[in-house]
XYZ file of N, CA and C in Angstrom:
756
model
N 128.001 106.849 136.523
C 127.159 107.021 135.336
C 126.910 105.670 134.668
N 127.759 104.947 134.415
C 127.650 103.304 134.152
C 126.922 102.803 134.819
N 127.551 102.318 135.899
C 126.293 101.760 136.907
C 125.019 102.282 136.984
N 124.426 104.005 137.083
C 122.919 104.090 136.542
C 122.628 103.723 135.201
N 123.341 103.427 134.178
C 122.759 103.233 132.877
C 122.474 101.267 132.810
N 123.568 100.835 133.616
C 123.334 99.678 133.754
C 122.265 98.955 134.286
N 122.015 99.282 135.743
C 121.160 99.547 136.677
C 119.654 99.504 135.675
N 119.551 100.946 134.614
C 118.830 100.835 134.387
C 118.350 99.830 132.988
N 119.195 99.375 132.044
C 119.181 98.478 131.515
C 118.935 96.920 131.811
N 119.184 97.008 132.795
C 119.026 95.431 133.819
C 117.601 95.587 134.371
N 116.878 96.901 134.653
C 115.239 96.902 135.025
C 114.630 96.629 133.579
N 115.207 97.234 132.654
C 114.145 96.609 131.362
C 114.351 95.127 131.065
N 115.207 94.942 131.289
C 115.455 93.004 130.986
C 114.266 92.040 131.385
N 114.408 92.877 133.090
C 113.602 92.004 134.042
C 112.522 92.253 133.753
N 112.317 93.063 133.328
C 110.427 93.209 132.834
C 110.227 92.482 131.635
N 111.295 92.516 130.745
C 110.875 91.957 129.601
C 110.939 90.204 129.405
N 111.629 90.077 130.296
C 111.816 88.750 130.678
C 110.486 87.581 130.702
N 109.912 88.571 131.065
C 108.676 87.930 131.421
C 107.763 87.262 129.835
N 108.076 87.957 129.167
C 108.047 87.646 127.666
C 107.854 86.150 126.847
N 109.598 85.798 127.954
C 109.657 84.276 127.772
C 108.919 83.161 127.996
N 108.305 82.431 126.820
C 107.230 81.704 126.841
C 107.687 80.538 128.588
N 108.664 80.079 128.367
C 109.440 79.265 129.880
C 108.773 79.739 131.307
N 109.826 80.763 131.102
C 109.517 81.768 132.353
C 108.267 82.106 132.312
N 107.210 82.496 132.099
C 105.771 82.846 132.063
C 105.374 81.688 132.205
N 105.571 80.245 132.094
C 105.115 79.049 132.452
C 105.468 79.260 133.989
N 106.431 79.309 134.073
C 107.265 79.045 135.439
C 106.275 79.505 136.426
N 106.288 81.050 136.363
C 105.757 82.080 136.959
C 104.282 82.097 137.298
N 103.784 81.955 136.482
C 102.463 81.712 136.478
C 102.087 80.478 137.114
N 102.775 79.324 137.133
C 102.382 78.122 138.000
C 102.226 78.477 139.222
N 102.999 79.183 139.450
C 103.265 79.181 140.925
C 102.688 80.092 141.700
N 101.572 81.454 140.841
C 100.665 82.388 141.189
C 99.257 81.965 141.274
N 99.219 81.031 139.885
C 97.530 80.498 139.752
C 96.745 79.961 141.211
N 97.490 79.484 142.182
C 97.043 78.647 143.146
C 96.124 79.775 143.785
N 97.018 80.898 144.134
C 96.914 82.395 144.671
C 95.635 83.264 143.907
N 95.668 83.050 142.670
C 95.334 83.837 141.952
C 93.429 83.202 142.324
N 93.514 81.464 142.188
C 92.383 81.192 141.947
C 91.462 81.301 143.630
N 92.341 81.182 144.415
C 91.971 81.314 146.001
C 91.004 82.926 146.429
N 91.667 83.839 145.952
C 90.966 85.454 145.950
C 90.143 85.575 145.031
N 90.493 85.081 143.740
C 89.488 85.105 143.161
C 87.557 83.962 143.598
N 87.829 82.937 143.964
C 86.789 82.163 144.506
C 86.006 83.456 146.191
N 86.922 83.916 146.848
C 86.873 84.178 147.534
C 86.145 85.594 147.329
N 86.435 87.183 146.710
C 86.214 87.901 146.472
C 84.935 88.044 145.609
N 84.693 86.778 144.505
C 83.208 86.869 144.223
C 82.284 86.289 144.826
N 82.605 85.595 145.807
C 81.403 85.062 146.859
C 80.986 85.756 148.019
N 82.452 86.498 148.302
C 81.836 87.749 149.453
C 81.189 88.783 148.349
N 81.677 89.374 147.754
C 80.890 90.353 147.228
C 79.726 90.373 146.670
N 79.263 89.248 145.273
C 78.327 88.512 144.938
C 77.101 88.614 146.193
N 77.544 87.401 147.361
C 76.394 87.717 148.197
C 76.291 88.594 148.895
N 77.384 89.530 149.193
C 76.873 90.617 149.885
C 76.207 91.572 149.019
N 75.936 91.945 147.867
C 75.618 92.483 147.267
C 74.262 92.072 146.656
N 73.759 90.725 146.831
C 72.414 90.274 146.311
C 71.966 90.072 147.537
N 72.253 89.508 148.546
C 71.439 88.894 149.662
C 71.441 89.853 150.783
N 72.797 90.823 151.139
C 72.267 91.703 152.001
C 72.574 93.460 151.954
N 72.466 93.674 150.676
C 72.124 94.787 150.395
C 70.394 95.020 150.512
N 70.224 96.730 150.921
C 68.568 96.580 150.857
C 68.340 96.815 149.124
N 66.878 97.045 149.395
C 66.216 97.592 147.964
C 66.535 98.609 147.696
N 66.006 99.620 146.560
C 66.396 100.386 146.168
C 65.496 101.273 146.156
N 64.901 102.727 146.525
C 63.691 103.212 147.180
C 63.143 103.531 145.517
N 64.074 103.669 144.328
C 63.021 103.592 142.754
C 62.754 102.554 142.566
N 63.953 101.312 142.099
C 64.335 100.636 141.526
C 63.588 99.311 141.713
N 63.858 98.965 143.372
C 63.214 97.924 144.144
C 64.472 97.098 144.604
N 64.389 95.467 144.118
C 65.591 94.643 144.161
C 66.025 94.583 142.651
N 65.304 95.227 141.745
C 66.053 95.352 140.237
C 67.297 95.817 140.098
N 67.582 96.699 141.546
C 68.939 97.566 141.439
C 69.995 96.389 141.766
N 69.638 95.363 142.226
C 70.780 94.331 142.694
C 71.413 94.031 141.454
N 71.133 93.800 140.364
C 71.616 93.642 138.767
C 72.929 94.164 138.832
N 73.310 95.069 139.638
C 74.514 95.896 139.422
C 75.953 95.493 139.219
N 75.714 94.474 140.661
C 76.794 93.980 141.254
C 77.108 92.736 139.803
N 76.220 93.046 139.406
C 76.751 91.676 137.968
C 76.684 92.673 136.534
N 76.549 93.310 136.515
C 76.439 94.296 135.122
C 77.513 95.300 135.389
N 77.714 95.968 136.298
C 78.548 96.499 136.519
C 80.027 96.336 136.175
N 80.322 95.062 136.835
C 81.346 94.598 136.736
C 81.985 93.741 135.536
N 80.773 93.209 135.429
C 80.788 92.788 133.658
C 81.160 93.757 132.704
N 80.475 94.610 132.472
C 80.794 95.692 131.611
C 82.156 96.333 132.060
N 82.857 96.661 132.711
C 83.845 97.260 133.466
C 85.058 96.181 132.477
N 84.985 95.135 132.801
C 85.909 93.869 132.571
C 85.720 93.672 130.965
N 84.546 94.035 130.534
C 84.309 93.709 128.968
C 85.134 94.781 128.427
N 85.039 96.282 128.438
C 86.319 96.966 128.216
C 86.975 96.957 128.254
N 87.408 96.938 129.320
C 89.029 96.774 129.571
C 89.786 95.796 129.724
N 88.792 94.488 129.377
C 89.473 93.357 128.930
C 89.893 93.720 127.125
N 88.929 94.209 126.405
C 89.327 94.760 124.859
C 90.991 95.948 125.339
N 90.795 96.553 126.082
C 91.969 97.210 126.170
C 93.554 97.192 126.463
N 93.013 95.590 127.342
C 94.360 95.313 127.791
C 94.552 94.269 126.348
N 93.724 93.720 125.796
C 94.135 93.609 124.363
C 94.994 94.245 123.077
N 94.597 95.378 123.760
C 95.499 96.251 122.947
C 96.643 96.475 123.135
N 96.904 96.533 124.471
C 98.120 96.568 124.544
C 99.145 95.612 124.466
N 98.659 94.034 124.489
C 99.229 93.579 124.093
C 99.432 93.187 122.784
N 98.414 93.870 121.921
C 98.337 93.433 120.628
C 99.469 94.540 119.758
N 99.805 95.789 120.528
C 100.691 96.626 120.538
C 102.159 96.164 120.992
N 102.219 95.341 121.855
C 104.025 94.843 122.289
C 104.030 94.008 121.859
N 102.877 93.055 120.895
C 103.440 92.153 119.428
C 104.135 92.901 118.331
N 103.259 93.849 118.039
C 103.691 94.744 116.726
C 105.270 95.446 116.868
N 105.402 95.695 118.260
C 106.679 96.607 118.537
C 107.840 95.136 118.906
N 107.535 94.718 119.850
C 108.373 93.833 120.481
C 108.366 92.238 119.819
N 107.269 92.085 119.195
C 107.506 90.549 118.231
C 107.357 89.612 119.473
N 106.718 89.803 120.754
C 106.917 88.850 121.873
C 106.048 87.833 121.395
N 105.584 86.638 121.597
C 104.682 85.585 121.515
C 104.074 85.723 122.773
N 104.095 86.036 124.084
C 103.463 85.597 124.938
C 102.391 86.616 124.772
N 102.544 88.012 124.370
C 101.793 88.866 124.214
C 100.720 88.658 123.521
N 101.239 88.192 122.384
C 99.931 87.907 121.086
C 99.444 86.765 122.096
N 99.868 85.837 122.250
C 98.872 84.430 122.795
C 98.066 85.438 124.030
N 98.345 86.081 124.765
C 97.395 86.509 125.755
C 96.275 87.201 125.230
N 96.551 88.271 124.350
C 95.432 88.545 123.730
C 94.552 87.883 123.236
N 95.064 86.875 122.655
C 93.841 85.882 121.917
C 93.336 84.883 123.039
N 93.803 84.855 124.196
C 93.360 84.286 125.241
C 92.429 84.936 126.083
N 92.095 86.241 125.779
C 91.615 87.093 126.545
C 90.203 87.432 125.578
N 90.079 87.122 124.608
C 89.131 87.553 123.967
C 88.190 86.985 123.831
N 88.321 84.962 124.029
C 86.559 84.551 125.022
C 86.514 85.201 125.853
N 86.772 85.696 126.663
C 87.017 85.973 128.270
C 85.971 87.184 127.968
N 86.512 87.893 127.150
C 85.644 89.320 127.621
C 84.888 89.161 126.970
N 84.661 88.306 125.424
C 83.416 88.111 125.196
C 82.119 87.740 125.732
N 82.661 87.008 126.198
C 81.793 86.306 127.623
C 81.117 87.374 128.240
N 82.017 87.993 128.812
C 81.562 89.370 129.626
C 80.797 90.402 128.913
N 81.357 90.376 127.781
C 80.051 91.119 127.202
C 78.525 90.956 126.608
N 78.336 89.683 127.040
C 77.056 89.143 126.746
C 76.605 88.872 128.143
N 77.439 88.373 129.029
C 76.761 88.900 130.533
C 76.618 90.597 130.765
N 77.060 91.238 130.099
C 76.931 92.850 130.661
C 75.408 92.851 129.793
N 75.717 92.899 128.311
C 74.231 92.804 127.525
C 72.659 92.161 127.630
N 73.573 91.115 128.527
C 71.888 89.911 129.381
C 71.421 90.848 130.343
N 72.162 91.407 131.125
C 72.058 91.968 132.206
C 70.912 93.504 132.363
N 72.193 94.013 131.591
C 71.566 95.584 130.671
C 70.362 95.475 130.395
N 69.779 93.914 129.949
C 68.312 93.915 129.342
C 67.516 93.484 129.905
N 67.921 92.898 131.463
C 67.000 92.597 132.420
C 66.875 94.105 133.448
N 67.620 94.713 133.200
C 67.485 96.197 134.382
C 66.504 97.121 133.327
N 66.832 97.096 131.880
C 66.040 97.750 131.002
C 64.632 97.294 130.538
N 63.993 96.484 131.050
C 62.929 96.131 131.127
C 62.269 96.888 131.752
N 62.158 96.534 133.470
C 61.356 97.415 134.075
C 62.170 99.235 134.623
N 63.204 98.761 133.823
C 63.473 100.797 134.004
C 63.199 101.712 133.218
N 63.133 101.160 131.361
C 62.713 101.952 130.860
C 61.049 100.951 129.687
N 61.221 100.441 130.266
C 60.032 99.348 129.417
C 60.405 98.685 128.372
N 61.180 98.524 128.108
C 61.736 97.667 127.009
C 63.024 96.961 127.154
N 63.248 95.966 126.830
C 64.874 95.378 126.566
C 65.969 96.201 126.360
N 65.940 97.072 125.020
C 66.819 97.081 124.475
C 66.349 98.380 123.538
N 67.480 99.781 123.845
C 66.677 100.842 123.008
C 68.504 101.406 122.311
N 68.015 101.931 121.222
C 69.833 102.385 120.445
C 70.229 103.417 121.030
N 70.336 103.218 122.475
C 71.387 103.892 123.326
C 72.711 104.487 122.355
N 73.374 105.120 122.770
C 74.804 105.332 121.999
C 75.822 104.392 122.910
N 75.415 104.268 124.167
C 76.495 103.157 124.731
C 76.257 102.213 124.703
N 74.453 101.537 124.548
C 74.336 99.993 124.324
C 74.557 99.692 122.663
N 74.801 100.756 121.684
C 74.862 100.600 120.505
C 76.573 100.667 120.291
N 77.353 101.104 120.944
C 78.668 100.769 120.451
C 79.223 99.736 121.259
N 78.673 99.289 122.419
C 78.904 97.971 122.997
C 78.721 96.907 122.461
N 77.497 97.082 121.536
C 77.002 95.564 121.081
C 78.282 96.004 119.820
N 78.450 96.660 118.871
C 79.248 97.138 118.278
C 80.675 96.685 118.639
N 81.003 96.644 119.620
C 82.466 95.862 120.507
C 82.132 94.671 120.495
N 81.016 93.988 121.210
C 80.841 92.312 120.800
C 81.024 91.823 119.491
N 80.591 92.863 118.570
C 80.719 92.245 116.856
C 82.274 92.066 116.786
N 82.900 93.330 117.178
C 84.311 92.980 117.632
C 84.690 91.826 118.083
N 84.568 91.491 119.008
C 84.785 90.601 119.448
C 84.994 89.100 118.870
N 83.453 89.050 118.162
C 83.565 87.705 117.545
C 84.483 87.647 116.244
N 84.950 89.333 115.572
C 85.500 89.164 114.636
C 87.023 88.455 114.906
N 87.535 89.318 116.011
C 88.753 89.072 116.696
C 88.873 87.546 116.505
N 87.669 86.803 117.497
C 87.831 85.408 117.611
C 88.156 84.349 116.332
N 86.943 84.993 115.567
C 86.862 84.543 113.909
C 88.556 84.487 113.239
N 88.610 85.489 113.231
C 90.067 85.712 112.674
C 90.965 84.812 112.528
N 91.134 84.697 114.420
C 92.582 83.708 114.800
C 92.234 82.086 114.350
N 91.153 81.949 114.177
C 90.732 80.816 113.741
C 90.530 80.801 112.253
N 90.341 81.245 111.792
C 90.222 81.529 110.311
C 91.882 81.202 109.659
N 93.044 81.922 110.539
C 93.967 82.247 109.572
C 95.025 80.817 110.268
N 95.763 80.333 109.392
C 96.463 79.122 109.524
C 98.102 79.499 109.903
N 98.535 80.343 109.607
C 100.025 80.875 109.999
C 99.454 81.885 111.250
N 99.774 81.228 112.689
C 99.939 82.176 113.941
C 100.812 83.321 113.149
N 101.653 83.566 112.918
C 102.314 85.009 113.242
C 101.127 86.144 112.429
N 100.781 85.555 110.763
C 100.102 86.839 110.061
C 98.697 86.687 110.818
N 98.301 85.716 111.879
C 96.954 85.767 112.589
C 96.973 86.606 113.431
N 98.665 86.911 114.081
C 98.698 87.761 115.369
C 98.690 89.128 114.596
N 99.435 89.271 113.337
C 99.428 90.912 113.021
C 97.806 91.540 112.378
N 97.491 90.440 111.616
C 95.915 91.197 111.353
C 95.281 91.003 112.883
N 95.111 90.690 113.544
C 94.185 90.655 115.095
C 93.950 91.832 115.752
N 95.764 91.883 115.730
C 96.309 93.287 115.942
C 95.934 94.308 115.402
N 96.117 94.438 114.407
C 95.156 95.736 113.676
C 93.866 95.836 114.066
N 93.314 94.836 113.623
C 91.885 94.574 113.843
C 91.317 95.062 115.500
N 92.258 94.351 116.206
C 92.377 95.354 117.884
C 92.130 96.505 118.108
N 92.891 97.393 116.920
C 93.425 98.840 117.195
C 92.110 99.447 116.963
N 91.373 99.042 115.663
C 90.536 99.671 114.968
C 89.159 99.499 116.357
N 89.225 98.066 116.547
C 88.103 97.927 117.682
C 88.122 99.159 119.139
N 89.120 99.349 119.072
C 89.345 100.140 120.668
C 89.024 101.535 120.696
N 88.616 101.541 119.385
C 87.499 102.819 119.634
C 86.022 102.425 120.102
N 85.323 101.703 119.975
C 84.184 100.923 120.267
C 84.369 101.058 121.292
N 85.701 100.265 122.459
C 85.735 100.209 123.601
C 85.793 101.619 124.219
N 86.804 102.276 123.691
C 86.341 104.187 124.634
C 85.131 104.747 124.485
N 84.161 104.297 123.203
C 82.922 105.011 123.409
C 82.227 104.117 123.847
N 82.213 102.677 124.468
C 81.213 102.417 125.114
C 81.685 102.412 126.509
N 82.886 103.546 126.776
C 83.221 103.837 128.308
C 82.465 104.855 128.632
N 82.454 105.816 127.267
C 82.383 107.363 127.660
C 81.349 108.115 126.869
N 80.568 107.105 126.403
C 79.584 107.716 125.374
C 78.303 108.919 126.111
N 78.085 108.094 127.228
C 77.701 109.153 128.696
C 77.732 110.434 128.284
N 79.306 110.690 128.127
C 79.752 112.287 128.402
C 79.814 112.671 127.095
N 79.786 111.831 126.269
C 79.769 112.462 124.520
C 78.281 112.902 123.641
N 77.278 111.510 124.160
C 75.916 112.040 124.114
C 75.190 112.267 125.453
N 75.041 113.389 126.007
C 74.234 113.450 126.967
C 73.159 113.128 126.866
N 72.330 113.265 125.115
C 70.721 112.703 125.613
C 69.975 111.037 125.381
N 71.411 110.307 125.675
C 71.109 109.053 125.715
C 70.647 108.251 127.175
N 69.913 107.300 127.235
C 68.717 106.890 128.308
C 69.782 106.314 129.698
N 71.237 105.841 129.127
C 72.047 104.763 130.046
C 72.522 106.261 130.912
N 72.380 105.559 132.371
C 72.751 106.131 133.435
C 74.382 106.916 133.058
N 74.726 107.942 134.050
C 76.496 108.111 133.774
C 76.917 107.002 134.954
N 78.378 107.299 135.491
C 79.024 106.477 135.597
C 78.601 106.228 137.406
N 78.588 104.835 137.762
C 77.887 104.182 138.685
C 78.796 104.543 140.153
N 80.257 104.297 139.831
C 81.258 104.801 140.574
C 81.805 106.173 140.098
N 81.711 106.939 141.306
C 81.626 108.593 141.008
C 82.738 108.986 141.718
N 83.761 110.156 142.206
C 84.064 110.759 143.102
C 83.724 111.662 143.410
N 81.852 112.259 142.762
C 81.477 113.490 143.021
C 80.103 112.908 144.108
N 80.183 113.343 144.869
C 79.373 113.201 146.174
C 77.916 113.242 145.674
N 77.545 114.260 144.447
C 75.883 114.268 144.333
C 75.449 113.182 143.341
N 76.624 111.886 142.613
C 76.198 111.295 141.853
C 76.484 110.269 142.221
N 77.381 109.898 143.286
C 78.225 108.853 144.373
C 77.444 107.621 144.626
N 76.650 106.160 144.541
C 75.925 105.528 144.670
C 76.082 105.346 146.629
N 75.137 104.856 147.641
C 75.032 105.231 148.676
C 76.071 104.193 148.768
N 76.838 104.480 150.292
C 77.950 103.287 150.616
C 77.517 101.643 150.847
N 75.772 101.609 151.270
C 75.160 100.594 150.951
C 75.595 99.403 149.878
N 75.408 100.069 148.897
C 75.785 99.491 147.489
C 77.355 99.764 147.264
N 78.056 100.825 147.180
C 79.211 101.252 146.743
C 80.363 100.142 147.605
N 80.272 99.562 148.830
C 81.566 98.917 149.384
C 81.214 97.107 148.313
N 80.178 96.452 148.571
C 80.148 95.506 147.752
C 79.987 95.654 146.519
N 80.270 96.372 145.757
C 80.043 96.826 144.189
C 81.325 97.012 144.603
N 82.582 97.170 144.850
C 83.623 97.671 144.458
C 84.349 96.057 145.070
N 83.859 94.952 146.259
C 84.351 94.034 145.808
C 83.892 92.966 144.810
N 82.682 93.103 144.693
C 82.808 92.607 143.141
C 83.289 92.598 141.640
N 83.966 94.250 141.647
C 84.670 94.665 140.583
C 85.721 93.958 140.883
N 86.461 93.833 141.928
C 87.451 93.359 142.292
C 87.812 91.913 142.291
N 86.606 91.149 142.354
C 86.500 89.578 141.899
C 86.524 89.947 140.412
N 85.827 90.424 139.907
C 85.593 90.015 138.533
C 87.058 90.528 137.881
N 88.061 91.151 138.095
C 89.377 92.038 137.713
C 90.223 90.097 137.969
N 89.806 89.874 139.240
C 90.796 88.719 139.463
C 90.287 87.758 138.422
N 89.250 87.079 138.258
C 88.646 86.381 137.289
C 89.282 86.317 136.175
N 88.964 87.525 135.790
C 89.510 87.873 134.480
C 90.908 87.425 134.355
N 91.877 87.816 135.111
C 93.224 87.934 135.126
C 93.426 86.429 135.043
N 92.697 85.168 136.064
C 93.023 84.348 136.016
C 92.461 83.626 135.153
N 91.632 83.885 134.186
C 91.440 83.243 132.983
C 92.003 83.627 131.806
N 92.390 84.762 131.884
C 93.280 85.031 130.742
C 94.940 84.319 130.715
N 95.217 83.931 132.173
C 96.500 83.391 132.540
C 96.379 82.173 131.816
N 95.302 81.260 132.122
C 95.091 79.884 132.409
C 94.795 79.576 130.716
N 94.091 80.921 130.376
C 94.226 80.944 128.457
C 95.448 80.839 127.852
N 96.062 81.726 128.640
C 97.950 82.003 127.998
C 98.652 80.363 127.683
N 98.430 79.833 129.136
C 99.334 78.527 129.407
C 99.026 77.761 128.347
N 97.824 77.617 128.057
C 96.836 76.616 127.200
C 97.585 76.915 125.700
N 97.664 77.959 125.156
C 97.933 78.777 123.882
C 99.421 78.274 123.685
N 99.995 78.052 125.142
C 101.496 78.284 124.675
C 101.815 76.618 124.517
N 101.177 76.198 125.580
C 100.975 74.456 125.289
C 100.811 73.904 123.761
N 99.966 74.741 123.590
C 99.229 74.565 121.738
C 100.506 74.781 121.152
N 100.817 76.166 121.032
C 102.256 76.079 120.123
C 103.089 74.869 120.166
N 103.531 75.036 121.598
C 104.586 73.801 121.386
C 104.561 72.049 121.045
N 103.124 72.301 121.085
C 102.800 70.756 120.842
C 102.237 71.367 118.932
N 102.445 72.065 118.431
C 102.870 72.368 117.004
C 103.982 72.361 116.751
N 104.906 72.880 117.377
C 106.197 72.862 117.049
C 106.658 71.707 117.329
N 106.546 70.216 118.178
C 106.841 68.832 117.980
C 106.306 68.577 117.295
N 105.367 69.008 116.517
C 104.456 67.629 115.482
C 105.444 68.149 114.277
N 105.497 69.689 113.647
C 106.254 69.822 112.871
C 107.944 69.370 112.291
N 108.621 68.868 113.422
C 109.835 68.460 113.688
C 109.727 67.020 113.722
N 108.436 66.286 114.090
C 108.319 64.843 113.705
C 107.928 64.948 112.113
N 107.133 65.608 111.395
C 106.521 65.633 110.220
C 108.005 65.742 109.075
C-alpha cells in the first residue's frame, strides 16, 4: 500500500517537475533541434502538397486551396487561446512561473494566427459569398477573440509587477475562452449563419474528399508543431527576461 501511494506520489513530482524554470531550460534545449526539423518539414510537405498538387475544386475552383492555410490557422488560433488557459489556470492553482511565462508567450503566436485565419477567411469570402466580410456568428466572435487577444498582450505590458500581470491575464484568459468555444462551435449553436460546419468530419456525407483531407491534416499537423515550437522558443526568451531582472535587481 506504501509503495502504490509512493509510486504514485513520485508520478506527480515528475510531471510537475517540469515546472522548474532550470529544468524546462534543460529540456527544451535539447527537443527544439527536433522540434524545429518536423516542424520545417511537415509544413513544406503539406503546404505544397496541398497548393501545388491538389486538384480544383468542381464549385470553388483553386479558391478551395485557401484551406490548407485557414484551416489550420484557425484550428491553432483556438486552441492556442485554450492551451492558454490552461496554463493561465496552473498559475492560479499551482503559482508555477513557467506556466504564466508560456501563456504570455503563446499569445503573439496565436495572435498571429488569428489574423492569418481572418486574411484568409476574407480572401475565400470574396468570391464565395461576394463580399469580405459578413457578421457571421463565428467570424464575429473570432474577431471578438483577436480583441482578446490584443487585450491579453496589452495587459502584460501595461502592468509592471509580473506576478499581478500573470493573475489579471489570467482572469482576463478565463473570461476570453468563451469567445474561443463559440468561435469553435458557433456552427452548431447558430445554424443560420453563412460559415461552412466543420471541414474535418467523421460523418461520411460531410467528410471533405481524401484529395484534400490527407494534406489538410498534414498541415494541421505542421501548424500544431509550429505553434508548439514557438511558444517553446517564447518560454526560453520570457524566462531569460526574468532572470536577467532578477540580476539587475540584486546589482541595483
Amino acid at each position: 500500500m506504501w509503495n502504490n501511494t509512493h509510486s504514485r506520489q513520485r508520478n506527480r513530482n515528475s510531471l510537475w517537475q517540469y515546472a522548474n524554470p532550470s529544468l524546462f531550460m534543460t529540456v527544451s534545449d535539447r527537443i527544439l533541434p527536433y522540434l524545429v526539423v518536423l516542424t520545417c518539414c511537415s509544413l513544406a510537405v503539406g503546404v505544397s502538397w496541398g497548393l501545388i498538387f491538389t486538384p480544383d475544386d468542381y464549385q470553388h475552383g483553386p479558391n478551395v486551396k485557401i484551406m490548407f492555410l485557414h484551416v489550420p490557422a484557425a484550428l491553432m488560433a483556438i486552441n492556442g487561446w485554450l492551451m492558454m488557459l490552461a496554463a493561465s489556470l496552473i498559475w492560479l492553482v499551482r503559482r508555477h512561473h513557467v506556466s504564466a511565462l508560456a501563456a504570455k508567450a503563446a499569445a503573439p503566436v496565436g495572435f498571429t494566427l488569428t489574423l492569418v485565419a481572418l486574411a484568409t477567411g476574407a480572401i475565400w469570402g470574396k468570391p464565395a459569398w461576394g463580399t469580405y466580410w459578413v457578421w457571421d456568428p463565428r467570424l464575429t466572435s473570432f474577431l471578438i477573440l483577436a480583441l482578446f487577444y490584443v487585450g491579453y498582450i496589452g495587459l502584460w505590458k501595461a502592468l509592471d509587477e509580473s506576478d499581478q500581470a500573470a493573475d489579471l491575464t489570467s482572469i482576463l484568459c478565463i473570461v476570453g475562452s468563451v469567445f474561443a468555444l463559440l468561435s469553435r462551435y458557433a456552427v452548431l449553436f447558430w445554424s443560420q449563419g453563412l460559415h461552412q460546419g466543420s471541414t474535418l468530419s467523421l460523418d461520411r456525407e460531410t467528410h471533405i474528399d481524401n484529395a484534400f483531407y490527407y494534406p489538410l491534416v498534414v498541415c494541421i499537423a505542421g501548424f500544431v508543431l509550429l505553434f508548439v515550437t514557438l511558444v517553446v522558443l517564447g518560454t526560453r526568451h520570457e524566462i531569460r527576461l526574468r532572470r536577467l531582472e532578477a540580476i539587475r535587481a540584486r546589482r541595483s
